[in-house]
mmCIF file of C-alpha atoms and ligand atoms in Angstrom:
data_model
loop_
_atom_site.group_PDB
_atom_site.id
_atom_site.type_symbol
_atom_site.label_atom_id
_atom_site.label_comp_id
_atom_site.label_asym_id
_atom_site.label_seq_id
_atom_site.Cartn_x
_atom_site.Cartn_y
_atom_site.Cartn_z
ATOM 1 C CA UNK S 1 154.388 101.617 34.840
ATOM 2 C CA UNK S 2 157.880 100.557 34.972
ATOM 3 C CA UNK S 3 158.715 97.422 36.323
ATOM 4 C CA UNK S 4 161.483 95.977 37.956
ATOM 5 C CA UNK S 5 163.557 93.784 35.811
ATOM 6 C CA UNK S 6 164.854 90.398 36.730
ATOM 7 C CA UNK S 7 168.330 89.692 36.750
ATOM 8 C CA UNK S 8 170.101 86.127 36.077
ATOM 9 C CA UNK S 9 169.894 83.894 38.915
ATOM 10 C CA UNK S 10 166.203 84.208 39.215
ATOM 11 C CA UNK S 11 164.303 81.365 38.703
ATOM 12 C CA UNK S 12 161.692 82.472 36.617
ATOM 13 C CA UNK S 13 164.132 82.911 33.736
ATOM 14 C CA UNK S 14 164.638 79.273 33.429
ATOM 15 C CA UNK S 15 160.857 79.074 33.482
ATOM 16 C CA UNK S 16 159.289 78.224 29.871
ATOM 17 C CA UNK S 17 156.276 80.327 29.853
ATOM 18 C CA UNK S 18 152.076 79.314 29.676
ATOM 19 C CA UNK S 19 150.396 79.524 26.644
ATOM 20 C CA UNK S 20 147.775 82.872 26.930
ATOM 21 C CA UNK S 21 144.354 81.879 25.957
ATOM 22 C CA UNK S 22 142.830 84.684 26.403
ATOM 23 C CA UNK S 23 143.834 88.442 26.481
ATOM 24 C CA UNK S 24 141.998 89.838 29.191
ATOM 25 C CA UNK S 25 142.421 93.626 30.894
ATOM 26 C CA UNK S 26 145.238 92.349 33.172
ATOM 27 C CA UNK S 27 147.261 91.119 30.119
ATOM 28 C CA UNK S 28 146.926 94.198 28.700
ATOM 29 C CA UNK S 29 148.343 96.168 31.321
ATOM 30 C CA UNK S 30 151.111 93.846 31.925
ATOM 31 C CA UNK S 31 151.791 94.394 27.769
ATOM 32 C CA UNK S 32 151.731 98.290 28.452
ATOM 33 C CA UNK S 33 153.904 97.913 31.487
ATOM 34 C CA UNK S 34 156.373 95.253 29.382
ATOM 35 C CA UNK S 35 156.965 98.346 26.770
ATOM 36 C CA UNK S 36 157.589 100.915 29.596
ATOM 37 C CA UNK S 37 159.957 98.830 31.529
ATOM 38 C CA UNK S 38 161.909 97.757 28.037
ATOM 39 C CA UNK S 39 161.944 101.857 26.790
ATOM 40 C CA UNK S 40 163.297 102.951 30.339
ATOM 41 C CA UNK S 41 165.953 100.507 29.643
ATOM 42 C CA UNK S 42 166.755 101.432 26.430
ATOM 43 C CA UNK S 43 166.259 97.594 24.723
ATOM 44 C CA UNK S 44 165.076 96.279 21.699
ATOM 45 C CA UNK S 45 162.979 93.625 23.498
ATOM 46 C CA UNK S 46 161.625 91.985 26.909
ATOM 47 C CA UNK S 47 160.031 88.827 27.575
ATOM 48 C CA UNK S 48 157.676 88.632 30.488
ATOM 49 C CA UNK S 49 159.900 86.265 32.124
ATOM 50 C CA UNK S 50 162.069 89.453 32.641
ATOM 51 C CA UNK S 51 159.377 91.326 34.423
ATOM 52 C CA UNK S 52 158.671 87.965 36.898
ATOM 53 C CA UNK S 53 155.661 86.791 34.818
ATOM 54 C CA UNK S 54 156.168 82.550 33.034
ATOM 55 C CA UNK S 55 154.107 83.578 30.165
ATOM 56 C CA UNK S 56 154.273 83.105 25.929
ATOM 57 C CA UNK S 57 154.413 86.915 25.561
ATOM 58 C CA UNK S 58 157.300 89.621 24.699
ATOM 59 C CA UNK S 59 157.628 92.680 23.047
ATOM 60 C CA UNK S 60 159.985 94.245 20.468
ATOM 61 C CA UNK S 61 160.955 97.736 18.833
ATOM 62 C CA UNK S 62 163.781 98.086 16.711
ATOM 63 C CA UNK S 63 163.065 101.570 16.148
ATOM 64 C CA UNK S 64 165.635 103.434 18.263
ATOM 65 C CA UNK S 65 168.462 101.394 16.442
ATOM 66 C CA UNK S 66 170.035 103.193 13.181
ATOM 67 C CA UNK S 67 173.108 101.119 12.347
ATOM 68 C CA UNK S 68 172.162 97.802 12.419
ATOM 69 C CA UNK S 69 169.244 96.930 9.644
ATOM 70 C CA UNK S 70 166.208 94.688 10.361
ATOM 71 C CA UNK S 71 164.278 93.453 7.340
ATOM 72 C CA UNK S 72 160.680 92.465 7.166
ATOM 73 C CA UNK S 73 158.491 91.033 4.447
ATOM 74 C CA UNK S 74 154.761 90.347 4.502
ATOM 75 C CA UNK S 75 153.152 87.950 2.689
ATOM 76 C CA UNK S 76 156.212 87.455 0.618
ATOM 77 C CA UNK S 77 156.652 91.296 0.239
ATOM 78 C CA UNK S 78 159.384 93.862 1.627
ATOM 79 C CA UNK S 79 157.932 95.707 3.876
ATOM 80 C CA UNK S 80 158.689 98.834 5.812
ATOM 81 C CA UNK S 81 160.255 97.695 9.540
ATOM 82 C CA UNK S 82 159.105 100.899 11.131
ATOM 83 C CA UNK S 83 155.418 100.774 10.812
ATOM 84 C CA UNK S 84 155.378 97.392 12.035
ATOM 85 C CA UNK S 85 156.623 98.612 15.179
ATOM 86 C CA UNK S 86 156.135 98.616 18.321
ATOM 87 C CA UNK S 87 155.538 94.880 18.099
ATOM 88 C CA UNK S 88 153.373 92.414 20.152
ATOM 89 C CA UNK S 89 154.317 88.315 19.890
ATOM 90 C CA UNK S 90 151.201 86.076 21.814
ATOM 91 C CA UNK S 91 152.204 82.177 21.750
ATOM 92 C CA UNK S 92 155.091 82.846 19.279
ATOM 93 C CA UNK S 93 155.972 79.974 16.466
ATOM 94 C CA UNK S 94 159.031 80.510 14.992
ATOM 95 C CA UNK S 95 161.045 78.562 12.198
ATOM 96 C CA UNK S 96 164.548 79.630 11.463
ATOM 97 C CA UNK S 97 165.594 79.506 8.140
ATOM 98 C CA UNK S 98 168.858 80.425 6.093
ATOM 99 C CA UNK S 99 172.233 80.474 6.640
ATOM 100 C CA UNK S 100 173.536 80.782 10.784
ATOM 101 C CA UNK S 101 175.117 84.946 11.312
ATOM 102 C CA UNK S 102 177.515 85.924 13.908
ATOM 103 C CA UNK S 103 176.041 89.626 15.690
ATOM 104 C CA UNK S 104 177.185 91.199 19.116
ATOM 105 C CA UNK S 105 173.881 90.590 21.412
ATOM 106 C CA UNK S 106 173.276 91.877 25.356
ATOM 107 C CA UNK S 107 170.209 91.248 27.354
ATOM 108 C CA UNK S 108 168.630 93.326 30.090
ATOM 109 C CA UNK S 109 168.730 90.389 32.348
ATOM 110 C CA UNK S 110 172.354 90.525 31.977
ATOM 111 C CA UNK S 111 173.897 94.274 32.403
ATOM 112 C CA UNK S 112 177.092 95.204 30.902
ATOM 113 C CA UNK S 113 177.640 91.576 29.190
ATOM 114 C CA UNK S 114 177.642 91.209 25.304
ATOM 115 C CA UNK S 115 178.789 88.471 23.467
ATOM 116 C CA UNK S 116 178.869 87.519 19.919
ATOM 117 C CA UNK S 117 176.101 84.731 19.118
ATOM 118 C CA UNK S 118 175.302 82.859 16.007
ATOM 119 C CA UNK S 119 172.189 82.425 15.021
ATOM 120 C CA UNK S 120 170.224 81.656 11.912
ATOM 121 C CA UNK S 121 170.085 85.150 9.966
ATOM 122 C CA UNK S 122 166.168 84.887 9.352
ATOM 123 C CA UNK S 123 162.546 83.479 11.176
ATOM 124 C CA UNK S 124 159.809 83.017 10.116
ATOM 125 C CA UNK S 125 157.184 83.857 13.070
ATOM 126 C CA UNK S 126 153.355 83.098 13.702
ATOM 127 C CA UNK S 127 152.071 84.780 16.386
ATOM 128 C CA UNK S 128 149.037 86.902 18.153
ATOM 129 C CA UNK S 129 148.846 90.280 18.478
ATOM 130 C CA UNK S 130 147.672 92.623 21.248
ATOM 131 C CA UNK S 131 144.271 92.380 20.074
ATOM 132 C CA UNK S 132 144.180 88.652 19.630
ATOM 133 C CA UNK S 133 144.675 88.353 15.914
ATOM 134 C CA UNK S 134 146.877 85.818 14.142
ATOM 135 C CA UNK S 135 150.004 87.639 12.365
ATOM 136 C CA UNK S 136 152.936 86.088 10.119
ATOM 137 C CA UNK S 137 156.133 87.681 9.260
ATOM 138 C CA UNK S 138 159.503 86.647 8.348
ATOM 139 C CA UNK S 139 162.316 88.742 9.725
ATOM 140 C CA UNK S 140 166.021 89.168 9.084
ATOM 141 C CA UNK S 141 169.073 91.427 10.098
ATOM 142 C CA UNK S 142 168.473 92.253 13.487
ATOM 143 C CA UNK S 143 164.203 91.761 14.183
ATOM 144 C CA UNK S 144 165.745 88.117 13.110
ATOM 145 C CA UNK S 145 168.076 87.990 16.412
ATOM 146 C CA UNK S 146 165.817 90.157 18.410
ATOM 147 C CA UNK S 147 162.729 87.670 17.909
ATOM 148 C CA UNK S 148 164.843 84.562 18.219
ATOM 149 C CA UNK S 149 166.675 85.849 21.716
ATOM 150 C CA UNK S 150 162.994 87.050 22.866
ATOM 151 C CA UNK S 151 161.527 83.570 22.038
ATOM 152 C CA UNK S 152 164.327 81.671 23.870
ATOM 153 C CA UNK S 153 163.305 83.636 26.731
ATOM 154 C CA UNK S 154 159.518 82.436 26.464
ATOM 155 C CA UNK S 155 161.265 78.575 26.753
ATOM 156 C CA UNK S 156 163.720 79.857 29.586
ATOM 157 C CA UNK S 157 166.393 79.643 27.056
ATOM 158 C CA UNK S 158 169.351 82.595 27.863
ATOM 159 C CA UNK S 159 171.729 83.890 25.738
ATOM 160 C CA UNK S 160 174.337 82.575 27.820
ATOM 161 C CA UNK S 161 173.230 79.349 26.521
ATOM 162 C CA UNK S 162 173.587 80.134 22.758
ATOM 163 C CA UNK S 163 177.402 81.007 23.561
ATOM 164 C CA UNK S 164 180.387 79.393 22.349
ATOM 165 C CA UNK S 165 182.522 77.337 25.205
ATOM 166 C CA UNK S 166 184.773 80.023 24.682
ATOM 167 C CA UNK S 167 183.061 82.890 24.604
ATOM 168 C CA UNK S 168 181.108 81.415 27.702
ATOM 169 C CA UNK S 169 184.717 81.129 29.513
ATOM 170 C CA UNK S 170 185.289 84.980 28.220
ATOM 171 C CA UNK S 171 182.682 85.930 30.458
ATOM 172 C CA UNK S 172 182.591 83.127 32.703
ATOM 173 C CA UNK S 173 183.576 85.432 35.985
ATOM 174 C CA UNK S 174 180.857 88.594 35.267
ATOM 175 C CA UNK S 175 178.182 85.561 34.529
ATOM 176 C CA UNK S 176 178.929 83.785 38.143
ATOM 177 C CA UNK S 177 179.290 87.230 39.809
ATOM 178 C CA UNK S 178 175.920 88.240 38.635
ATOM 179 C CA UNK S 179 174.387 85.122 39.920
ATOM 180 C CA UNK S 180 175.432 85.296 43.376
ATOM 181 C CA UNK S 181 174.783 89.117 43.210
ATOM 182 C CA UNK S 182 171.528 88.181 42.257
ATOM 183 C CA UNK S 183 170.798 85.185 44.815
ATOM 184 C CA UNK S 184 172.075 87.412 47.602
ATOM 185 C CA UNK S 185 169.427 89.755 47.117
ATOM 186 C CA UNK S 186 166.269 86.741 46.669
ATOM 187 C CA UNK S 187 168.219 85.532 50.017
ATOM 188 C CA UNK S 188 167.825 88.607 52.144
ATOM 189 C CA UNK S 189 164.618 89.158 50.943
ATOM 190 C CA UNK S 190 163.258 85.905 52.401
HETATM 191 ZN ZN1 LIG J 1 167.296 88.860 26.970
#
C-alpha cells in the first residue's frame, strides 16, 4: 500500500526514531508499505519518519539508478550492489570513514529541492534485516550517501541540515515556502 509521504514542517521529521525490538507482523507490513510508497516515488530510499512512523527503520534500492555507481564489499570483498538489493536497515550503526565527497542529493520530504552535500564518501553499517538477522556492509559511491541521508533521518537529521550556509541561503525561499505550505495543511486539518 502506498502511503502518504510527509513533507518538511512535520514534526515527526525532527523526531529521532525508537529502537525496534522486535519485528512483529505490523512491522512487516509497514516495511512492505515503506518500499511501495518509496517505488511510487521514484527514490532511492525512505525512512519511516517519512511515512509518519519515529522508528530505527528505512529502506534503500539503488537499482533504478545507472549513472551514478554504488560500491559494496562484504566481509572485506567486492561485492555485486544489485543482489544486495532491495535493502532493509533495523537499528542502523554506521561509521563513516574516508575522505568527505561533494554529490547532488534531493529527498522526498523535500520536492523539487537538490543541493550539493558533502559527506564522507564511504560507511561502514551494522544493522538488522527484515528477518531479524545482524548484517555488516561497507558502502561507497552513492549506497554511501543514500545510507548516510537515510540514517540522519532515523535521528531527525534533514538534509537541509548537512547544507552549506550558502547553499542553505540558495534555497532558503523554496525551504520556508514548503514549511508554511506544509503547516497550513496540519492547521486546517485540526
Ligand atoms: Zn530524505
Amino acid at each position: 500500500m502506498i502511503l502518504p509521504i510527509v513533507k518538511y514542517g512535520e514534526p515527526v521529521l525532527r523526531k529521532k526514531g525508537a529502537r525496534i525490538d522486535k519485528i512483529t507482523p505490523e512491522i512487516q507490513q509497514l516495511i512492505a508499505d515503506m518500499f511501495d510508497t518509496m517505488r511510487s516515488a521514484a527514490g532511492v530510499g525512505l525512512a519511516a519518519q517519512q511515512v509518519g512512523r519515529a522508528l530505527q527503520l528505512t529502506v534503500l534500492d539503488v537499482t533504478g539508478v545507472k549513472d551514478r555507481p554504488s560500491i559494496l564489499e562484504l566481509d572485506g570483498r567486492p561485492a555485486e550492489v544489485l543482489e544486495f538489493m532491495p535493502l532493509v536497515l533495523i537499528n542502523p550503526e554506521i561509521k563513516p570513514i574516508g575522505e568527505p565527497a561533494i554529490g547532488p542529493e534531493g529527498c522526498l520530504s523535500f520536492p523539487e529541492i537538490y543541493a550539493d552535500i558533502t559527506r564522507p564518501e564511504s560507511v561502514e553499517v551494522t544493522a538488522l534485516n527484515a528477518r531479524g538477522e545482524t548484517i555488516r556492509f561497507k558502502a561507497g559511491g552513492l549506497l554511501a550517501r543514500a545510507v548516510q541521508h537515510e540514517v540522519d533521518h532515523l535521528n531527525g537529521i534533514l538534509f537541509i541540515d548537512r547544507m552549506t550556509s550558502k547553499v542553505k541561503n540558495e534555497h532558503r525561499e523554496e525551504i520556508e515556502a514548503l514549511k508554511a505550505e506544509t503547516e497550513a495543511m496540519l492547521n486546517s486539518k485540526t
